PDB file of C-alpha atoms in Angstrom:
ATOM      1  CA  MET A  30      94.590  63.557  21.882  1.00  0.00           C
ATOM      2  CA  SER A  31      92.967  60.541  23.272  1.00  0.00           C
ATOM      3  CA  THR A  32      93.652  57.329  22.078  1.00  0.00           C
ATOM      4  CA  PRO A  33      92.017  56.208  19.030  1.00  0.00           C
ATOM      5  CA  LEU A  34      89.376  54.041  19.139  1.00  0.00           C
ATOM      6  CA  ASP A  35      90.081  50.902  17.755  1.00  0.00           C
ATOM      7  CA  ARG A  36      93.429  50.959  20.061  1.00  0.00           C
ATOM      8  CA  THR A  37      91.588  51.124  23.214  1.00  0.00           C
ATOM      9  CA  LEU A  38      91.671  48.326  25.353  1.00  0.00           C
ATOM     10  CA  THR A  39      87.884  47.462  25.516  1.00  0.00           C
ATOM     11  CA  TYR A  40      87.601  48.320  22.090  1.00  0.00           C
ATOM     12  CA  ARG A  41      89.679  45.352  20.791  1.00  0.00           C
ATOM     13  CA  LEU A  42      87.874  43.159  24.115  1.00  0.00           C
ATOM     14  CA  HIS A  43      84.823  43.868  22.581  1.00  0.00           C
ATOM     15  CA  GLN A  44      86.981  42.416  19.087  1.00  0.00           C
ATOM     16  CA  LEU A  45      87.990  39.369  20.686  1.00  0.00           C
ATOM     17  CA  HIS A  46      84.708  38.450  22.395  1.00  0.00           C
ATOM     18  CA  LYS A  47      82.601  38.826  19.003  1.00  0.00           C
ATOM     19  CA  LEU A  48      84.844  36.893  16.889  1.00  0.00           C
ATOM     20  CA  THR A  49      85.555  34.039  19.253  1.00  0.00           C
ATOM     21  CA  ASP A  50      81.693  33.544  19.920  1.00  0.00           C
ATOM     22  CA  ALA A  51      81.203  33.899  16.150  1.00  0.00           C
ATOM     23  CA  ASP A  52      82.917  30.654  16.363  1.00  0.00           C
ATOM     24  CA  SER A  53      81.905  29.114  19.553  1.00  0.00           C
ATOM     25  CA  GLN A  54      78.021  29.570  18.109  1.00  0.00           C
ATOM     26  CA  SER A  55      78.951  26.632  15.969  1.00  0.00           C
ATOM     27  CA  VAL A  56      81.418  24.424  17.244  1.00  0.00           C
ATOM     28  CA  TYR A  57      78.590  24.253  20.473  1.00  0.00           C
ATOM     29  CA  PRO A  58      75.944  22.668  18.408  1.00  0.00           C
ATOM     30  CA  GLU A  59      78.227  20.495  16.418  1.00  0.00           C
ATOM     31  CA  ARG A  60      80.057  19.061  19.291  1.00  0.00           C
ATOM     32  CA  THR A  61      77.783  18.860  21.676  1.00  0.00           C
ATOM     33  CA  GLY A  62      73.920  19.717  20.172  1.00  0.00           C
ATOM     34  CA  LEU A  63      73.302  22.320  22.740  1.00  0.00           C
ATOM     35  CA  SER A  64      73.039  25.950  21.791  1.00  0.00           C
ATOM     36  CA  MET A  65      76.392  28.128  22.936  1.00  0.00           C
ATOM     37  CA  SER A  66      73.991  29.275  25.952  1.00  0.00           C
ATOM     38  CA  ASP A  67      72.814  25.732  27.261  1.00  0.00           C
ATOM     39  CA  GLY A  68      76.369  24.877  26.578  1.00  0.00           C
ATOM     40  CA  ARG A  69      77.799  27.354  28.764  1.00  0.00           C
ATOM     41  CA  CYS A  70      75.212  27.034  31.565  1.00  0.00           C
ATOM     42  CA  LEU A  71      76.231  23.118  31.231  1.00  0.00           C
ATOM     43  CA  THR A  72      79.562  23.619  31.396  1.00  0.00           C
ATOM     44  CA  THR A  73      79.470  25.695  34.298  1.00  0.00           C
ATOM     45  CA  ILE A  74      76.987  23.358  36.500  1.00  0.00           C
ATOM     46  CA  GLY A  75      79.295  20.679  35.851  1.00  0.00           C
ATOM     47  CA  THR A  76      82.196  22.667  36.860  1.00  0.00           C
ATOM     48  CA  PHE A  77      80.919  24.719  40.125  1.00  0.00           C
ATOM     49  CA  GLU A  78      77.943  21.574  40.946  1.00  0.00           C
ATOM     50  CA  PRO A  79      76.191  21.677  43.147  1.00  0.00           C
ATOM     51  CA  LEU A  80      75.001  25.124  42.664  1.00  0.00           C
ATOM     52  CA  SER A  81      71.897  27.121  43.097  1.00  0.00           C
ATOM     53  CA  VAL A  82      70.042  29.092  40.052  1.00  0.00           C
ATOM     54  CA  LYS A  83      71.258  31.795  41.815  1.00  0.00           C
ATOM     55  CA  GLU A  84      74.642  30.662  41.961  1.00  0.00           C
ATOM     56  CA  LEU A  85      74.468  29.631  38.393  1.00  0.00           C
ATOM     57  CA  ALA A  86      73.591  33.031  37.443  1.00  0.00           C
ATOM     58  CA  GLU A  87      76.394  34.479  39.302  1.00  0.00           C
ATOM     59  CA  LYS A  88      78.978  32.109  38.167  1.00  0.00           C
ATOM     60  CA  ALA A  89      77.476  32.243  34.188  1.00  0.00           C
ATOM     61  CA  ASN A  90      77.406  36.276  33.706  1.00  0.00           C
ATOM     62  CA  LEU A  91      73.426  35.910  32.966  1.00  0.00           C
ATOM     63  CA  ASN A  92      70.339  37.321  34.900  1.00  0.00           C
ATOM     64  CA  LYS A  93      68.061  35.234  37.518  1.00  0.00           C
ATOM     65  CA  GLY A  94      65.689  34.515  34.558  1.00  0.00           C
ATOM     66  CA  GLN A  95      68.166  33.456  32.401  1.00  0.00           C
ATOM     67  CA  ALA A  96      70.009  31.157  34.346  1.00  0.00           C
ATOM     68  CA  SER A  97      66.487  30.155  35.294  1.00  0.00           C
ATOM     69  CA  ARG A  98      65.243  28.804  31.690  1.00  0.00           C
ATOM     70  CA  ALA A  99      68.734  27.282  30.785  1.00  0.00           C
ATOM     71  CA  ALA A 100      68.606  25.023  34.134  1.00  0.00           C
ATOM     72  CA  GLN A 101      64.855  24.440  32.882  1.00  0.00           C
ATOM     73  CA  ALA A 102      65.904  23.740  29.649  1.00  0.00           C
ATOM     74  CA  LEU A 103      68.738  21.206  30.635  1.00  0.00           C
ATOM     75  CA  VAL A 104      66.475  19.102  33.152  1.00  0.00           C
ATOM     76  CA  ASP A 105      63.570  18.678  30.320  1.00  0.00           C
ATOM     77  CA  GLN A 106      67.111  17.486  27.953  1.00  0.00           C
ATOM     78  CA  GLY A 107      67.391  15.263  31.301  1.00  0.00           C
ATOM     79  CA  LEU A 108      71.364  16.340  31.437  1.00  0.00           C
ATOM     80  CA  VAL A 109      71.187  18.141  34.880  1.00  0.00           C
ATOM     81  CA  LEU A 110      69.063  17.261  37.878  1.00  0.00           C
ATOM     82  CA  LYS A 111      67.306  19.699  39.908  1.00  0.00           C
ATOM     83  CA  ALA A 112      66.605  18.639  43.402  1.00  0.00           C
ATOM     84  CA  ASP A 113      65.157  20.441  46.699  1.00  0.00           C
ATOM     85  CA  HIS A 114      67.953  22.837  48.238  1.00  0.00           C
ATOM     86  CA  PRO A 115      68.645  21.424  51.535  1.00  0.00           C
ATOM     87  CA  ASP A 116      69.128  24.394  53.900  1.00  0.00           C
ATOM     88  CA  ASP A 117      66.138  26.167  51.307  1.00  0.00           C
ATOM     89  CA  GLY A 118      62.929  25.166  51.410  1.00  0.00           C
ATOM     90  CA  ARG A 119      62.214  27.269  48.045  1.00  0.00           C
ATOM     91  CA  GLY A 120      65.557  27.367  46.488  1.00  0.00           C
ATOM     92  CA  VAL A 121      66.951  24.115  44.358  1.00  0.00           C
ATOM     93  CA  VAL A 122      70.438  23.032  43.838  1.00  0.00           C
ATOM     94  CA  LEU A 123      71.642  21.966  40.526  1.00  0.00           C
ATOM     95  CA  THR A 124      73.455  18.702  39.304  1.00  0.00           C
ATOM     96  CA  LEU A 125      74.912  17.206  36.495  1.00  0.00           C
ATOM     97  CA  THR A 126      72.802  13.837  35.308  1.00  0.00           C
ATOM     98  CA  PRO A 127      74.998  11.117  33.817  1.00  0.00           C
ATOM     99  CA  ALA A 128      73.683  12.094  30.124  1.00  0.00           C
ATOM    100  CA  GLY A 129      75.188  15.376  31.249  1.00  0.00           C
ATOM    101  CA  ARG A 130      78.242  14.540  32.782  1.00  0.00           C
ATOM    102  CA  LYS A 131      79.266  13.063  29.049  1.00  0.00           C
ATOM    103  CA  ILE A 132      78.339  16.079  27.487  1.00  0.00           C
ATOM    104  CA  PHE A 133      80.146  17.810  30.106  1.00  0.00           C
ATOM    105  CA  LYS A 134      83.354  16.356  29.678  1.00  0.00           C
ATOM    106  CA  SER A 135      83.208  16.670  25.236  1.00  0.00           C
ATOM    107  CA  ALA A 136      82.142  20.083  26.043  1.00  0.00           C
ATOM    108  CA  MET A 137      85.126  20.749  28.138  1.00  0.00           C
ATOM    109  CA  ASP A 138      86.898  19.106  25.680  1.00  0.00           C
ATOM    110  CA  MET A 139      86.538  21.552  23.199  1.00  0.00           C
ATOM    111  CA  VAL A 140      86.378  24.562  25.301  1.00  0.00           C
ATOM    112  CA  ALA A 141      90.598  23.458  26.119  1.00  0.00           C
ATOM    113  CA  GLN A 142      90.526  23.523  22.256  1.00  0.00           C
ATOM    114  CA  ARG A 143      88.922  26.541  21.758  1.00  0.00           C
ATOM    115  CA  ASN A 144      91.335  27.932  24.012  1.00  0.00           C
ATOM    116  CA  GLU A 145      94.353  26.942  22.037  1.00  0.00           C
ATOM    117  CA  ASP A 146      93.530  27.905  19.125  1.00  0.00           C
ATOM    118  CA  ILE A 147      92.873  31.280  20.412  1.00  0.00           C
ATOM    119  CA  PHE A 148      95.570  31.981  23.098  1.00  0.00           C
ATOM    120  CA  GLY A 149      98.017  29.604  21.442  1.00  0.00           C
ATOM    121  CA  CYS A 150      99.951  32.103  19.553  1.00  0.00           C
ATOM    122  CA  LEU A 151     100.947  33.248  23.277  1.00  0.00           C
ATOM    123  CA  SER A 152     103.905  31.424  25.081  1.00  0.00           C
ATOM    124  CA  ALA A 153     102.934  29.941  28.266  1.00  0.00           C
ATOM    125  CA  LYS A 154     104.404  32.890  30.469  1.00  0.00           C
ATOM    126  CA  GLU A 155     102.925  34.944  28.099  1.00  0.00           C
ATOM    127  CA  GLN A 156      98.867  33.178  29.129  1.00  0.00           C
ATOM    128  CA  ALA A 157      99.393  33.371  32.683  1.00  0.00           C
ATOM    129  CA  THR A 158     100.414  36.734  32.539  1.00  0.00           C
ATOM    130  CA  LEU A 159      97.179  37.708  30.669  1.00  0.00           C
ATOM    131  CA  SER A 160      95.570  35.265  33.263  1.00  0.00           C
ATOM    132  CA  ALA A 161      96.710  37.004  36.289  1.00  0.00           C
ATOM    133  CA  MET A 162      95.828  40.725  34.260  1.00  0.00           C
ATOM    134  CA  PHE A 163      92.245  39.154  33.200  1.00  0.00           C
ATOM    135  CA  ASP A 164      92.091  38.042  37.066  1.00  0.00           C
ATOM    136  CA  ARG A 165      92.825  41.484  38.504  1.00  0.00           C
ATOM    137  CA  LEU A 166      90.736  43.005  36.229  1.00  0.00           C
ATOM    138  CA  ILE A 167      87.275  40.977  36.672  1.00  0.00           C
ATOM    139  CA  SER A 168      88.008  41.713  40.223  1.00  0.00           C
ATOM    140  CA  HIS A 169      88.408  45.449  39.649  1.00  0.00           C
ATOM    141  CA  ALA A 170      85.518  45.592  37.316  1.00  0.00           C
ATOM    142  CA  ARG A 171      83.240  43.459  39.825  1.00  0.00           C
ATOM    143  CA  PRO A 172      80.292  45.915  41.729  1.00  0.00           C
ATOM    144  CA  ARG A 173      81.844  46.887  45.190  1.00  0.00           C
TER     145      ARG A 173
END
């Protein structure tokens, strides 16, 4: 007999994703004044800056159109600076403004708290093991 659906890893990962996203939907606006998707893009830019819209799409798991719209929304709010890419005349480079950096810090504090809320039931060793397993799974699942 095959594994029941509710015991499969993919089903349980999806459940955990939905449960954590439901909470994050309200926490992001409360703590940052941004929607969850804009907040995630801001934290991605702040973590990996400077980066292009294409890199934002890759790091934030968005398509290029979504990343472009999110970046422009953050530029319009004065949180992100969009400058010409020094090596590509058609491209742009995204970095945080001072106002964006302030919200980035608040958002990252929130992310740390959310991670503690979600994974705090695991010991430090279990969290490290799970993190290493996620790294392996993500690497294995990426398109070659």
